[in-house]
Coordinates of C-alpha atoms in Angstrom, one line a residue:
M171 CA 23.8 66.0 -30.7
S172 CA 21.8 62.9 -30.9
K173 CA 18.1 63.0 -30.3
R174 CA 17.2 61.4 -27.0
H175 CA 14.7 58.5 -26.8
P176 CA 11.3 59.9 -25.8
L177 CA 11.2 57.5 -22.8
N178 CA 14.3 59.2 -21.4
E179 CA 12.3 62.4 -21.1
V180 CA 9.9 60.8 -18.6
E181 CA 10.5 62.0 -15.1
P182 CA 11.7 59.1 -12.9
P183 CA 9.4 57.9 -10.2
V184 CA 9.7 59.4 -6.7
A185 CA 11.3 56.1 -5.4
M186 CA 14.1 56.4 -7.9
R187 CA 14.7 60.1 -7.2
R188 CA 15.2 59.1 -3.5
G189 CA 17.7 56.4 -4.5
K190 CA 15.3 53.5 -4.1
R191 CA 14.6 50.7 -6.6
P192 CA 11.1 50.7 -7.8
A193 CA 9.0 47.6 -7.0
A194 CA 9.3 45.1 -9.8
D195 CA 6.2 44.4 -11.8
P196 CA 5.5 40.6 -11.3
T197 CA 4.1 40.4 -14.8
D198 CA 7.5 41.5 -16.3
R199 CA 9.4 38.7 -14.6
P200 CA 10.1 35.5 -16.5
R201 CA 8.3 32.6 -14.9
R202 CA 10.6 30.3 -13.0
P203 CA 10.1 26.7 -13.9
G204 CA 8.5 24.6 -11.2
R205 CA 10.2 21.7 -9.4
R206 CA 8.6 19.1 -11.7
E207 CA 9.5 21.1 -14.8
R208 CA 13.1 21.4 -13.6
A209 CA 13.3 17.6 -12.8
Q210 CA 11.8 16.8 -16.3
Q211 CA 14.5 19.0 -17.9
R212 CA 17.2 17.3 -15.9
D213 CA 16.0 13.9 -17.1
A214 CA 15.9 15.1 -20.7
D215 CA 19.5 16.5 -20.4
R216 CA 20.9 13.5 -18.6
P217 CA 23.2 11.5 -20.9
P218 CA 22.4 7.8 -20.9
R219 CA 24.7 5.6 -18.8
Y220 CA 23.9 2.4 -20.7
R221 CA 23.3 1.4 -24.3
T222 CA 20.0 2.7 -25.6
A223 CA 17.5 1.6 -28.1
R224 CA 14.3 3.1 -29.5
M225 CA 11.2 1.1 -28.7
T226 CA 7.5 1.5 -28.0
P227 CA 5.9 -0.5 -25.1
D228 CA 2.4 -1.8 -25.7
H229 CA 1.1 -3.0 -22.3
W230 CA 1.7 -2.9 -18.6
H231 CA 3.5 -5.4 -16.4
P232 CA 1.7 -6.2 -13.1
D233 CA 4.7 -4.7 -11.3
G234 CA 4.2 -1.3 -13.1
D235 CA 6.8 -1.5 -15.9
A236 CA 5.7 -0.8 -19.5
V237 CA 6.5 -3.9 -21.6
V238 CA 7.9 -4.1 -25.1
P239 CA 6.9 -7.5 -26.4
G240 CA 9.3 -9.9 -28.2
E241 CA 11.3 -13.0 -27.9
L242 CA 12.9 -11.3 -24.9
P243 CA 10.4 -8.8 -23.6
V244 CA 11.8 -5.5 -22.3
D245 CA 10.4 -4.2 -19.0
V246 CA 10.7 -0.4 -19.3
W247 CA 10.8 1.3 -15.9
G248 CA 9.2 4.7 -16.3
G249 CA 7.8 3.9 -19.7
I250 CA 4.2 4.3 -21.0
P251 CA 2.5 2.0 -23.4
G252 CA 2.1 3.7 -26.8
E253 CA 4.9 6.2 -26.2
P254 CA 8.0 5.8 -28.5
A255 CA 11.0 6.3 -26.3
E256 CA 14.8 6.0 -26.0
V257 CA 15.3 3.2 -23.5
E258 CA 18.4 2.4 -21.5
L259 CA 19.0 -1.4 -21.5
L260 CA 20.3 -2.1 -18.0
H261 CA 20.4 -5.9 -17.9
T262 CA 19.7 -8.8 -20.2
G263 CA 18.4 -11.9 -18.4
R264 CA 17.5 -15.4 -19.6
H265 CA 13.8 -14.5 -20.0
R266 CA 13.5 -10.7 -20.0
I267 CA 15.5 -7.5 -20.5
V268 CA 15.4 -4.8 -17.8
G269 CA 15.2 -1.3 -19.3
R270 CA 14.7 2.3 -18.1
F271 CA 13.0 5.2 -19.9
H272 CA 15.5 7.8 -20.9
A273 CA 13.6 10.3 -23.1
P274 CA 10.6 10.4 -25.4
V275 CA 11.0 10.2 -29.1
G276 CA 9.1 13.3 -30.2
E277 CA 6.4 14.8 -27.9
P278 CA 6.0 13.2 -24.4
H279 CA 2.9 11.2 -23.8
P280 CA 0.1 13.5 -22.7
L281 CA -0.3 11.6 -19.4
R282 CA 3.4 11.8 -18.5
R283 CA 4.6 14.1 -15.7
A284 CA 7.9 14.5 -13.8
P285 CA 7.8 12.3 -10.7
V286 CA 7.4 14.3 -7.6
C287 CA 10.1 12.3 -5.7
E288 CA 13.8 12.5 -6.5
H289 CA 14.2 8.8 -5.4
F290 CA 11.7 7.6 -8.0
D291 CA 14.3 5.6 -10.0
A292 CA 16.4 4.3 -7.2
C293 CA 13.6 3.4 -4.7
G294 CA 11.2 1.9 -7.1
G295 CA 8.3 1.8 -4.7
C296 CA 6.0 4.1 -6.8
P297 CA 6.2 2.8 -10.3
L298 CA 3.4 4.9 -11.7
M299 CA 4.5 8.2 -10.2
H300 CA 5.5 9.4 -13.7
L301 CA 1.8 9.4 -14.7
V302 CA -0.9 12.0 -13.9
P303 CA -3.8 10.6 -11.8
A304 CA -5.9 9.9 -14.9
G305 CA -3.0 8.0 -16.4
Q306 CA -2.6 5.9 -13.2
E307 CA -6.3 5.0 -13.3
R308 CA -6.0 4.0 -16.9
A309 CA -3.0 1.8 -16.1
R310 CA -4.8 0.0 -13.3
L311 CA -7.9 -0.6 -15.3
A312 CA -5.7 -2.0 -18.1
L313 CA -4.0 -4.4 -15.7
L314 CA -7.4 -5.5 -14.3
R315 CA -8.8 -6.0 -17.7
D316 CA -5.8 -8.0 -18.8
A317 CA -6.1 -10.2 -15.7
L318 CA -9.8 -10.8 -16.3
A319 CA -9.2 -11.4 -20.0
E320 CA -6.9 -14.3 -19.3
V321 CA -9.9 -16.3 -18.2
G322 CA -12.5 -14.7 -20.5
L323 CA -14.0 -12.4 -18.0
Q324 CA -12.9 -9.0 -19.4
A325 CA -16.6 -7.9 -19.7
L326 CA -16.5 -7.6 -15.9
T327 CA -13.9 -4.7 -16.0
P328 CA -15.4 -1.7 -14.2
S329 CA -15.3 1.7 -15.9
S330 CA -13.4 3.5 -13.1
V331 CA -11.2 3.0 -10.0
Q332 CA -12.4 4.5 -6.8
P333 CA -9.7 7.1 -5.9
S334 CA -7.9 7.2 -2.6
P335 CA -10.0 9.3 -0.2
E336 CA -7.0 11.3 1.1
G337 CA -5.3 11.8 -2.3
D338 CA -2.2 10.3 -3.8
E339 CA 0.4 11.7 -1.4
G340 CA 0.6 11.4 2.4
Y341 CA -1.9 8.5 2.5
R342 CA 0.4 5.7 3.8
H343 CA 0.0 5.1 7.5
V344 CA 2.7 2.3 7.7
V345 CA 6.4 2.6 6.9
K346 CA 8.9 -0.2 7.1
L347 CA 12.6 0.9 7.1
V348 CA 15.6 -1.3 6.6
V349 CA 18.9 -0.7 8.3
G350 CA 21.9 -1.3 6.2
R351 CA 25.1 0.1 4.7
S352 CA 25.9 2.3 1.8
D353 CA 28.3 1.2 -1.0
H354 CA 31.1 2.8 1.1
G355 CA 30.2 1.0 4.3
H356 CA 28.4 3.9 6.0
L357 CA 25.2 3.4 8.0
R358 CA 22.1 4.0 5.8
I359 CA 18.4 3.7 6.8
G360 CA 15.8 3.5 4.1
T361 CA 14.4 0.9 1.7
F362 CA 15.8 -1.7 -0.6
A363 CA 16.4 -0.3 -4.0
R364 CA 14.4 -1.7 -6.9
R365 CA 15.4 -5.2 -7.9
T366 CA 18.3 -5.2 -5.4
H367 CA 19.2 -5.4 -1.7
R368 CA 21.1 -2.1 -1.8
V369 CA 19.6 0.3 0.7
V370 CA 18.4 3.7 -0.5
A371 CA 17.6 6.5 1.9
I372 CA 14.1 7.9 1.4
P373 CA 13.9 11.1 3.4
G374 CA 10.6 13.0 2.8
C375 CA 8.8 10.0 1.3
N376 CA 5.9 11.5 -0.5
V377 CA 3.4 8.7 0.2
A378 CA 4.0 8.5 4.0
T379 CA 2.0 10.7 6.3
P380 CA 3.7 14.0 7.4
V381 CA 4.0 12.6 10.9
L382 CA 5.7 9.4 9.8
R383 CA 8.1 11.5 7.7
R384 CA 9.2 13.3 10.8
V385 CA 9.5 10.0 12.7
M386 CA 11.6 8.6 9.8
S387 CA 13.9 11.5 9.9
V388 CA 14.5 11.2 13.7
V389 CA 15.0 7.5 13.4
A390 CA 17.6 7.8 10.7
H391 CA 19.6 10.6 12.4
T392 CA 19.4 9.0 15.9
I393 CA 20.6 5.6 14.6
I394 CA 23.5 7.2 12.9
E395 CA 24.3 9.3 16.0
L396 CA 24.2 6.3 18.3
D397 CA 26.2 4.3 15.8
I398 CA 23.7 1.3 15.9
W399 CA 25.0 -1.0 13.2
P400 CA 22.9 -3.3 11.0
F401 CA 22.5 -6.9 12.0
D402 CA 24.1 -9.5 9.7
P403 CA 22.3 -12.9 10.1
Q404 CA 25.2 -14.7 8.5
T405 CA 27.8 -13.6 11.1
G406 CA 25.5 -12.6 14.0
R407 CA 27.2 -9.2 14.2
G408 CA 25.4 -5.9 14.5
T409 CA 22.1 -5.1 16.1
L410 CA 19.3 -3.5 14.1
R411 CA 17.4 -4.9 11.1
H412 CA 14.2 -2.9 10.6
V413 CA 12.1 -0.1 12.0
V414 CA 8.4 -0.5 11.5
M415 CA 6.1 2.4 12.3
R416 CA 2.3 2.7 12.1
Q417 CA 0.2 5.8 12.6
S418 CA -3.4 5.8 13.7
R419 CA -5.6 7.8 11.3
S420 CA -8.3 8.3 13.8
H421 CA -6.1 9.4 16.8
G422 CA -2.7 10.3 15.2
E423 CA -0.6 8.2 17.5
V424 CA 2.4 6.3 16.3
L425 CA 3.6 2.8 17.3
V426 CA 7.2 2.0 16.5
T427 CA 8.7 -1.5 16.5
L428 CA 12.5 -2.0 16.4
V429 CA 13.4 -5.3 14.9
A430 CA 16.8 -6.4 16.1
G431 CA 19.0 -9.5 15.9
G432 CA 20.0 -9.0 19.5
R433 CA 19.8 -6.7 22.5
N434 CA 21.7 -3.5 22.8
R435 CA 21.5 -0.7 25.4
A436 CA 21.5 1.8 22.6
L437 CA 18.0 0.6 21.5
G438 CA 16.6 1.8 24.8
I439 CA 18.2 5.2 24.2
L440 CA 16.8 5.2 20.7
A441 CA 13.3 4.5 22.0
E442 CA 13.6 7.4 24.6
R443 CA 14.8 9.8 21.9
L444 CA 12.0 8.9 19.6
S445 CA 9.3 9.4 22.1
G446 CA 10.8 12.6 23.3
A447 CA 11.4 14.1 19.8
V448 CA 8.1 13.3 18.2
G449 CA 5.0 13.8 20.4
E450 CA 2.8 11.5 18.4
V451 CA 5.0 8.5 19.2
A452 CA 2.9 6.7 21.8
G453 CA 4.9 3.5 22.1
V454 CA 8.2 1.9 21.1
H455 CA 8.6 -1.9 21.1
L456 CA 11.5 -4.3 20.6
H457 CA 11.1 -7.5 18.5
L458 CA 14.0 -9.9 18.3
N459 CA 14.6 -11.7 15.0
D460 CA 17.9 -13.4 14.2
D461 CA 16.5 -15.8 11.6
P462 CA 18.1 -15.8 8.2
G463 CA 15.9 -14.7 5.3
N464 CA 14.0 -11.5 4.6
A465 CA 10.9 -11.9 6.9
I466 CA 10.7 -8.8 9.1
F467 CA 8.9 -10.6 12.0
A468 CA 9.6 -14.0 13.5
R469 CA 6.4 -15.5 14.9
D470 CA 6.3 -18.0 17.7
E471 CA 4.5 -21.3 17.7
E472 CA 1.1 -19.6 18.4
G473 CA 1.5 -17.2 15.6
Q474 CA 2.3 -14.2 17.9
V475 CA 4.9 -11.6 17.2
P476 CA 6.6 -11.4 20.6
T477 CA 7.8 -7.9 21.6
V478 CA 9.2 -6.1 24.7
K479 CA 7.8 -2.7 25.4
L480 CA 10.6 -0.2 25.7
V481 CA 8.5 3.0 26.0
G482 CA 4.8 4.0 26.2
K483 CA 1.7 2.1 25.2
D484 CA 1.1 -1.5 24.2
V485 CA -1.3 -0.7 21.4
I486 CA -2.7 2.2 19.4
E487 CA -6.4 2.5 18.4
E488 CA -7.9 2.8 14.9
R489 CA -11.5 3.3 14.0
L490 CA -13.4 1.6 11.1
G491 CA -16.8 3.0 11.0
E492 CA -18.3 2.5 14.5
V493 CA -15.7 -0.1 15.5
T494 CA -12.7 0.7 17.6
L495 CA -9.7 -1.6 16.8
A496 CA -6.6 -2.1 18.9
I497 CA -3.5 -2.5 16.7
G498 CA -0.3 -3.8 18.2
P499 CA 3.2 -4.5 17.1
G500 CA 3.2 -7.1 14.3
D501 CA -0.6 -6.8 13.7
F502 CA -1.6 -6.4 10.0
Y503 CA -4.0 -3.6 9.2
Q504 CA -4.4 -1.7 5.9
A505 CA -1.7 0.9 5.2
N506 CA -4.4 3.1 3.7
P507 CA -7.1 3.2 6.5
A508 CA -9.2 5.8 4.6
M509 CA -9.6 3.4 1.7
A510 CA -10.4 0.5 4.2
E511 CA -13.2 2.7 5.5
R512 CA -14.5 3.3 2.0
I513 CA -14.5 -0.5 1.3
A514 CA -16.3 -1.2 4.6
Q515 CA -19.0 1.3 3.6
D516 CA -19.4 -0.4 0.2
L517 CA -19.7 -3.8 1.9
R518 CA -22.4 -2.6 4.2
E519 CA -24.3 -1.1 1.3
L520 CA -23.9 -4.2 -0.9
L521 CA -24.8 -6.7 1.8
A522 CA -27.6 -4.6 3.4
P523 CA -30.4 -6.8 2.0
D524 CA -28.8 -9.8 3.8
R525 CA -28.1 -8.2 7.1
D526 CA -30.4 -10.7 8.9
R527 CA -28.1 -13.5 7.9
P528 CA -25.0 -14.6 9.8
L529 CA -21.7 -13.5 8.4
L530 CA -18.7 -15.8 7.8
D531 CA -15.4 -14.0 7.2
L532 CA -12.6 -16.1 5.8
Y533 CA -9.0 -14.8 6.1
C534 CA -10.2 -12.3 8.6
G535 CA -6.9 -10.9 10.1
V536 CA -7.5 -8.9 13.2
G537 CA -11.3 -8.9 12.6
A538 CA -11.6 -5.4 11.0
F539 CA -14.3 -6.3 8.4
T540 CA -15.7 -9.1 10.6
L541 CA -16.6 -6.6 13.3
A542 CA -17.6 -3.7 11.0
L543 CA -20.1 -6.0 9.3
G544 CA -20.9 -8.2 12.3
R545 CA -22.5 -5.4 14.1
E546 CA -25.0 -5.1 11.3
H547 CA -25.5 -8.9 10.8
G548 CA -26.0 -9.6 14.5
W549 CA -23.5 -12.5 14.6
A550 CA -20.2 -13.2 12.8
L551 CA -17.6 -15.9 12.6
G552 CA -14.0 -15.1 11.5
V553 CA -11.4 -17.6 10.4
E554 CA -7.7 -16.8 10.3
V555 CA -4.5 -18.9 10.1
V556 CA -2.4 -16.5 12.2
G557 CA -3.0 -17.2 15.8
G558 CA -1.8 -13.7 16.9
A559 CA -4.3 -12.0 14.6
V560 CA -7.1 -14.2 16.1
S561 CA -6.1 -13.2 19.6
R562 CA -6.3 -9.5 18.6
A563 CA -9.6 -10.1 16.8
R564 CA -11.2 -11.6 20.0
E565 CA -9.9 -8.7 22.0
N566 CA -11.4 -6.2 19.5
A567 CA -14.8 -8.1 19.7
R568 CA -14.7 -7.7 23.5
R569 CA -13.8 -4.0 23.2
N570 CA -16.8 -3.4 20.9
R571 CA -19.2 -5.8 22.6
I572 CA -20.0 -7.4 19.2
A573 CA -21.4 -11.0 19.0
A574 CA -18.5 -12.5 17.0
E575 CA -16.4 -15.6 17.3
F576 CA -13.0 -16.4 15.8
L577 CA -11.2 -19.6 14.9
A578 CA -7.5 -20.0 14.5
G579 CA -6.3 -22.5 11.9
D580 CA -6.0 -23.4 8.2
T581 CA -9.2 -22.3 6.4
V582 CA -9.7 -25.5 4.4
E583 CA -9.2 -27.6 7.5
L584 CA -11.7 -25.6 9.5
L585 CA -14.4 -25.4 6.9
P586 CA -16.1 -28.8 7.7
E587 CA -16.5 -27.7 11.3
V588 CA -17.8 -24.3 10.2
G589 CA -20.1 -25.8 7.8
Q590 CA -21.7 -28.0 10.5
R591 CA -22.3 -24.9 12.7
L592 CA -23.9 -23.0 9.8
E593 CA -25.8 -25.8 8.2
G594 CA -29.2 -24.6 6.9
R595 CA -28.5 -21.0 7.8
H596 CA -27.4 -19.7 4.4
P597 CA -24.8 -17.2 5.6
V598 CA -23.2 -14.3 3.8
V599 CA -19.6 -15.3 3.1
M600 CA -16.7 -12.8 2.8
L601 CA -13.3 -13.9 1.5
D602 CA -10.2 -11.6 1.7
P603 CA -7.4 -14.0 0.9
A604 CA -3.7 -13.3 0.4
R605 CA -2.2 -12.8 -3.0
R606 CA -2.4 -16.4 -4.0
G607 CA -6.2 -16.4 -3.7
A608 CA -8.5 -18.9 -2.0
G609 CA -6.6 -22.1 -1.3
E610 CA -7.4 -25.4 -2.9
G611 CA -10.7 -26.8 -1.6
V612 CA -11.8 -23.5 0.0
L613 CA -14.4 -22.5 -2.6
A614 CA -15.9 -26.0 -2.7
G615 CA -16.2 -25.9 1.1
V616 CA -17.9 -22.4 0.9
L617 CA -20.4 -23.6 -1.7
A618 CA -21.3 -26.6 0.4
M619 CA -22.8 -24.2 2.9
Q620 CA -25.3 -22.9 0.3
P621 CA -24.5 -19.2 1.1
A622 CA -26.9 -16.5 0.3
R623 CA -24.2 -14.2 -1.0
I624 CA -20.4 -14.1 -1.5
A625 CA -18.3 -11.0 -1.3
Y626 CA -14.7 -11.5 -2.5
L627 CA -12.1 -8.8 -1.8
S628 CA -8.8 -9.3 -3.5
C629 CA -5.3 -7.7 -3.7
N630 CA -4.4 -9.8 -6.8
P631 CA -6.7 -9.5 -9.8
R632 CA -5.2 -12.7 -11.5
A633 CA -5.9 -14.9 -8.4
M634 CA -9.3 -13.4 -8.1
A635 CA -10.1 -14.0 -11.8
R636 CA -9.2 -17.7 -11.4
D637 CA -11.4 -18.1 -8.4
L638 CA -14.3 -16.3 -10.1
V639 CA -14.1 -18.8 -12.9
E640 CA -14.6 -21.7 -10.4
L641 CA -17.5 -19.9 -8.8
Q642 CA -19.2 -19.2 -12.2
A643 CA -18.7 -22.8 -13.2
A644 CA -20.9 -23.7 -10.1
G645 CA -23.6 -21.3 -11.4
W646 CA -22.7 -18.2 -9.4
R647 CA -23.0 -14.8 -11.1
V648 CA -20.9 -11.8 -10.6
R649 CA -23.4 -9.0 -9.9
E650 CA -20.9 -6.2 -9.5
L651 CA -17.1 -5.7 -9.5
R652 CA -15.6 -2.6 -8.0
A653 CA -11.9 -1.4 -8.1
Y654 CA -10.1 0.7 -5.5
D655 CA -6.9 2.7 -5.6
M656 CA -5.5 1.3 -2.3
F657 CA -1.9 2.4 -3.0
P658 CA -1.7 5.5 -5.2
Q659 CA 1.5 5.8 -7.3
T660 CA 1.7 2.0 -7.6
A661 CA 0.2 -0.6 -10.0
H662 CA -1.7 -2.2 -7.2
V663 CA -5.5 -2.4 -7.6
E664 CA -7.8 -3.7 -4.9
T665 CA -11.0 -5.4 -6.2
L666 CA -14.3 -6.3 -4.7
A667 CA -16.7 -8.7 -6.4
L668 CA -20.3 -9.4 -5.2
L669 CA -21.7 -12.8 -6.3
D670 CA -25.3 -14.1 -6.4
P671 CA -26.2 -17.8 -6.1
P672 CA -27.6 -19.8 -9.0
E673 CA -31.0 -19.7 -7.2
A674 CA -32.3 -17.6 -4.5
V675 CA -32.1 -19.3 -1.1
G676 CA -34.6 -19.3 1.7
E677 CA -34.4 -17.4 4.9
G678 CA -32.6 -20.2 6.7
L679 CA -32.4 -21.1 10.3
A680 CA -31.5 -18.5 12.9
A681 CA -27.9 -17.7 13.5
P682 CA -26.0 -19.6 16.2
R683 CA -26.5 -18.4 19.7
R684 CA -25.7 -14.7 19.7
R685 CA -23.0 -14.5 22.3
V686 CA -20.9 -11.4 23.0
V687 CA -17.3 -12.4 23.2
R688 CA -16.0 -11.8 26.7

């Protein structure tokens, strides 16, 4: 008779004697891999679909790819400079090769993580999602340094990037969906895939606010249920092109704009369904655009985006500091309003010594920064080329009873008139131009006013660097340059430069008559 194991002599617990299974000890269970670890393992196990090559990128492309230099540079989606990797070669063009990270050669880069979104590769909207936050900051600083180095200003590179106040997920308060077809001809609502016009569904988009994710889901399911087909500008067939939605950070309300090539009774049903299914939807508007091309909105001769209200409110309200802004269909306002608030705070701080001077805001949009700063400066003048934005800016000035005026027109053409009004007053000038930077002749017109200070806010470091060179050539000095993570998970970096004049200017004349816009 074999000797029994001593553990078999131990009396079983009461639970086992009664036929019950004992509670499992959590410390004895093998740890189940998390979602990110499982996704990382799937990527490692996925066989390559294309020819591969081993290579090591050494710098970032402004779009967020890691670049392998050479006669034909390779743009590696999902790559990291300094990390040897197996790269799938997707396409060879005349000037560049398009590649995709497949697997690391050896240990992964310490800043690499598994993207939190399953649509990372197909969508392409978040090119830095494979990096931990510290890695994303390092990438943005490298891109900013490279842009400044092109014109010899790399010494201005800040040491850090201000993080998004509400984190790197759920920060985006604007979503623009495209209505199209799948490869099999079925309705599909989502976004254009990276480098293509193929539509990719993006349910549960990580960077959109939780409320907008719900609206996106209802939109997609209802469009499919009502069988509202995409509009084809070439044939004139179909109905719906885009669905644009904005949520107010301060009030939580959502304004939805349906962009269609023509009218359809089903759009009214869609609007009713949206407002009924999601309580935060405060209004749904219809905008007609049958123009060819990719522009979402078709502006009229006055720069307005004409819409027809289908359900609810005309506008939603947003707050920027102490200012209340009305935001309507087609109006531009920052997709990350928490970061816009942070930038406004920094502007108030940096320009505080000059608050007694009038403010000139070029490329002012709907007047957000004009009004936020104008209240402190006592009088402000905004210039904007889009007539619809100027109309909204004037409305916002009336709402807040701020002494501000707004001019609609091309900036360089209006500067002589503006210069005459501000002659001898040494204003503070703020510029917030589009990606191309200040237009030709704009900086010369600004300098002719002998401003006391210049604040330059830019969404394109390369354009800003070129403009800073022109300002420095005129004797201006960059006192400070700050960087902001306006769009986490992307390669975008917002920058703010504060410049001092060659010589201190006097107090100047009083501002123009301080009239509250009515």
